[in-house]
Amino acid sequence: MKIPIDIKTGSVSQLTSDNGEVVVGIDLGTTNSLIAIADQEGKPVILGGHKNRNIVPSVIHFFEDGSYIVGNEAKSYLGSQPKATLYSVKRLMGKSYTDLSAETGRLGYTLMPSSEDEGLVKVEVNGVFYSPVELSSYLLKALIKQAEEDLGKTIGKAVITVPAYFNDAQRQATRDAGKLAGLDVLRIVNEPTAASLAYGIGLDKNEKGIVAVYDLGGGTFDISILNIEDGIFEVLATKGDTYLGGDDFDLAIVDYWKIQYQSTFSEIHLQNLHELRWLAEEAKKTLTDKDEFIVDWKGIKLNIDKGQANLLFSSLIERTIQLCHEAVQDAGLTTSAINTVVMVGGSTRVPAVKHAVGQFFNCPIHDEVNPDEVVALGAAIQADILAGNRKDLLLLDVTPLSLGIETLGGLMDVIVPRNTKVPARFGRNYTTSVDGQKNLAITVYQGERDLVKYNRKLGSFILKNLPPMPAGLPKLEVLFILDADGILTVRARELRSDVATEVTIKSAYGISDEEMARLLLDSIKEAQTDMQEKQQIEAKNEVISTIQAVKKFIDLNKPILTAEEVGMLEHYNTLLESSLQSGDKDVMLSIVKQVNDYSMPLAHRAMDNAVVNALTGKKID
Ligand code: ADP
Ligand code: MG
């Protein structure tokens, strides 16, 4: 273990940043949240004072007067007052009401659409509306309070972790929650990246290897493949599902009990389903070390044994293994290239999970550090790095989906391919397709499909007041700049006139990981039809530009063309127009070819004529 020394003061105390402020690491979890800090030796420790109270359940309970409590105390109200006791708030971050339609039935509290805040979801408690950002800030405040009491210092700066799959909107929402809680959020860090740091992997400069971080929490699953070399952490690939976690294990048990005890349950009011959910969680935890779970619930003897639980969990675990498979593939590797697996998240305590992961990767598995704490501990190390105490470390992340802009006919032109490391900067030059074009709309999309209509629109802006120039002459440079948090800024500039504009893409609301997975899957499934549609659009674009070229050619070269030739060219243009109506790619391309063949000698004649005119000193236009 390295002991960082402050060169200026010669001290080994590195808890504070340059201006004396404390920098903490926070795991703002779906189920549980923790706060940690690197101690004087650079070793991360969880803050929170008394034993067993370090972990703060991410639960908020509201009293009728609007006051609230957070954590374990709040959790105790889940059974009795589900409508005023909020959990899994992280699932709501950066999402609209419609994004969450699948959630509304599952959550015990009330979600409301909102006309403000770009349609982001609100939670209604006792007639008061709360935004997920606000609610998360309450959780953060509770964590900070706990840590400040422990440290006896004020906390001003933090690193907050998010699942690797969080999109811009979700990351921004997390940042906003930090701000609302009075924090200066130095960095949003991917949870799997933090977890590997907690294992000290890569802290030794000579260490080299490929690590898979398997994180199965309460609400999210993440698998990341990291390449560690020369003290640099590079995320080769990330995969995940924000709708797959321990909660689903609990629900599987609930569903099992519902079927098992159907007749008896029908008499019990639905309100009590939440109690059942928490009993299911207890059952799951118990079965981690015991073979059977039995409890008396409202006179019903609920039970489940390990074999049955494993059976219920198997398809959920299989889904995580499938994602592991895809991540390894995305990284361009096979499992034999993975040197170590790091287990993260409370749900990795389930023996069947460990077993499946061990079998799949077939290499040593790290599970010594408490899987609930490992992310916060790593966040504290990242905080330490950002406080300037470990300057030698650099972290790189990747973009989960490709980013690009819409080009002629609705085609997607990828500028930043998926799995690109951030921070990154990509540029590409374009031109106009119409003479004298004054404005240019730039629409930014995220996704893998050839046609933008199947991808996700992130935003659009207009490059205005271009000086009129013939089509093809303007040089439009489009720059995509991704910062370390994966926030995208798009800049467009016309290089001849230096007209420029830029926009920071902060999408209205998020994309669910289910949708993300669907987008990726569709891009593979629909590749064939996309290709056909793309070819058709390209053919259409060609027909349109040929029509324009023919018109221009006739206008410019009337004097050297016979009436018959002009008639023929006009006839071809009519054919081109009607081929557009038909939309048949082959017909369109065959007519374009006919026009080209026919006009070739005419073009030569026009060129010769221009050259002759030039040679004889005549002015030509
Ligand atoms: P998150 O990152 O989503 O906040 P955590 O990493 O804290 O979640 O994991 C919480 C999940 O871990 C919950 O679903 C909880 O039921 C589960 N869990 C905690 N302890 C155990 C255990 N002993 N056996 C099985 N699951 C557990
Ligand atoms: Mg977690």
CSV table of N, CA and C and ligand atoms in Angstrom, one decimal, residues 27 29-33 58 90 191 215-220 245-247 250 281 284-285 288 344-347 349-350 371-372, ligand 1:
chain,number,residue,atom,x,y,z
A,27,ASP,N,-21.9,6.0,-2.5
A,27,ASP,CA,-22.7,5.0,-3.3
A,27,ASP,C,-24.1,5.2,-3.1
A,29,GLY,N,-27.2,4.1,-3.7
A,29,GLY,CA,-27.8,2.9,-4.3
A,29,GLY,C,-29.3,2.9,-4.4
A,30,THR,N,-29.8,2.0,-5.2
A,30,THR,CA,-31.2,1.8,-5.4
A,30,THR,C,-31.8,1.3,-4.0
A,31,THR,N,-31.1,0.4,-3.4
A,31,THR,CA,-31.6,-0.2,-2.2
A,31,THR,C,-30.9,0.4,-1.0
A,32,ASN,N,-29.6,0.5,-1.0
A,32,ASN,CA,-28.8,0.9,0.1
A,32,ASN,C,-27.8,2.0,-0.4
A,33,SER,N,-27.5,2.9,0.5
A,33,SER,CA,-26.6,4.0,0.2
A,33,SER,C,-25.5,4.0,1.3
A,58,SER,N,-32.0,3.1,1.2
A,58,SER,CA,-32.4,4.2,0.4
A,58,SER,C,-33.9,4.4,0.5
A,90,LYS,N,-34.0,5.6,-7.0
A,90,LYS,CA,-32.9,5.6,-8.1
A,90,LYS,C,-33.5,5.2,-9.4
A,191,GLU,N,-20.1,2.6,-11.0
A,191,GLU,CA,-20.0,1.7,-9.8
A,191,GLU,C,-19.0,0.6,-10.0
A,215,ASP,N,-21.8,-6.9,-10.9
A,215,ASP,CA,-22.5,-6.2,-9.8
A,215,ASP,C,-24.0,-6.4,-9.9
A,216,LEU,N,-24.4,-7.2,-8.9
A,216,LEU,CA,-25.9,-7.5,-8.8
A,216,LEU,C,-26.4,-6.9,-7.5
A,217,GLY,N,-27.0,-5.8,-7.6
A,217,GLY,CA,-27.5,-5.1,-6.4
A,217,GLY,C,-29.0,-5.4,-6.1
A,218,GLY,N,-29.7,-4.4,-5.6
A,218,GLY,CA,-31.1,-4.6,-5.4
A,218,GLY,C,-31.9,-4.4,-6.6
A,219,GLY,N,-31.5,-3.4,-7.4
A,219,GLY,CA,-32.3,-3.0,-8.5
A,219,GLY,C,-31.6,-3.0,-9.9
A,220,THR,N,-30.3,-3.1,-9.9
A,220,THR,CA,-29.6,-3.0,-11.1
A,220,THR,C,-28.6,-4.1,-11.3
A,245,GLY,N,-32.3,-7.2,-10.6
A,245,GLY,CA,-31.5,-7.2,-9.3
A,245,GLY,C,-32.2,-8.0,-8.3
A,246,GLY,N,-31.8,-7.9,-7.0
A,246,GLY,CA,-32.3,-8.6,-5.9
A,246,GLY,C,-33.8,-8.4,-5.8
A,247,ASP,N,-34.3,-7.2,-6.1
A,247,ASP,CA,-35.8,-7.0,-6.1
A,247,ASP,C,-36.5,-8.0,-6.9
A,250,ASP,N,-36.8,-11.2,-5.1
A,250,ASP,CA,-37.9,-11.1,-4.0
A,250,ASP,C,-39.2,-11.3,-4.7
A,281,GLU,N,-37.8,-11.1,0.8
A,281,GLU,CA,-36.4,-10.7,0.9
A,281,GLU,C,-35.7,-11.4,2.1
A,284,LYS,N,-35.1,-14.9,1.1
A,284,LYS,CA,-33.9,-15.0,0.2
A,284,LYS,C,-32.6,-14.9,1.0
A,285,LYS,N,-32.5,-13.9,1.9
A,285,LYS,CA,-31.3,-13.7,2.7
A,285,LYS,C,-31.1,-15.0,3.6
A,288,THR,N,-29.5,-17.9,2.0
A,288,THR,CA,-28.0,-17.8,1.6
A,288,THR,C,-27.2,-18.7,2.5
A,344,VAL,N,-19.8,-7.7,-6.7
A,344,VAL,CA,-20.3,-6.5,-6.1
A,344,VAL,C,-21.8,-6.6,-6.0
A,345,GLY,N,-22.3,-5.9,-4.9
A,345,GLY,CA,-23.8,-5.9,-4.7
A,345,GLY,C,-24.3,-7.0,-3.8
A,346,GLY,N,-25.2,-6.7,-2.9
A,346,GLY,CA,-25.7,-7.6,-1.9
A,346,GLY,C,-26.2,-8.9,-2.5
A,347,SER,N,-26.7,-8.9,-3.7
A,347,SER,CA,-27.3,-10.1,-4.3
A,347,SER,C,-26.2,-11.1,-4.7
A,349,ARG,N,-24.4,-12.4,-2.8
A,349,ARG,CA,-24.2,-13.3,-1.7
A,349,ARG,C,-25.0,-14.6,-2.0
A,350,VAL,N,-25.9,-14.5,-2.9
A,350,VAL,CA,-26.7,-15.7,-3.2
A,350,VAL,C,-25.8,-16.8,-3.8
A,371,PRO,N,-19.8,-7.1,-0.2
A,371,PRO,CA,-20.2,-6.6,-1.5
A,371,PRO,C,-21.2,-5.4,-1.4
A,372,ASP,N,-21.7,-5.1,-0.2
A,372,ASP,CA,-22.6,-4.0,-0.1
A,372,ASP,C,-21.7,-2.7,0.0
B,1,ADP,P1,-28.1,-1.5,-4.5
B,1,ADP,O1,-26.7,-1.4,-5.1
B,1,ADP,O2,-29.1,-1.7,-5.5
B,1,ADP,O3,-28.4,-0.4,-3.6
B,1,ADP,P2,-27.0,-3.5,-2.7
B,1,ADP,O4,-25.7,-3.8,-3.3
B,1,ADP,O5,-27.0,-2.9,-1.4
B,1,ADP,O6,-28.0,-2.8,-3.7
B,1,ADP,O7,-27.8,-4.9,-2.6
B,1,ADP,C1,-29.1,-4.9,-2.1
B,1,ADP,C2,-29.6,-6.3,-2.5
B,1,ADP,O8,-28.9,-7.3,-1.9
B,1,ADP,C3,-31.0,-6.4,-2.0
B,1,ADP,O9,-31.8,-7.0,-3.0
B,1,ADP,C4,-30.9,-7.4,-0.9
B,1,ADP,O10,-32.0,-8.2,-0.7
B,1,ADP,C5,-29.7,-8.2,-1.3
B,1,ADP,N1,-29.0,-8.9,-0.2
B,1,ADP,C6,-28.5,-8.4,0.9
B,1,ADP,N2,-28.0,-9.3,1.6
B,1,ADP,C7,-28.3,-10.5,1.0
B,1,ADP,C8,-28.0,-11.9,1.4
B,1,ADP,N3,-27.4,-12.2,2.5
B,1,ADP,N4,-28.5,-12.8,0.5
B,1,ADP,C9,-29.1,-12.5,-0.7
B,1,ADP,N5,-29.3,-11.2,-1.0
B,1,ADP,C10,-28.9,-10.2,-0.2
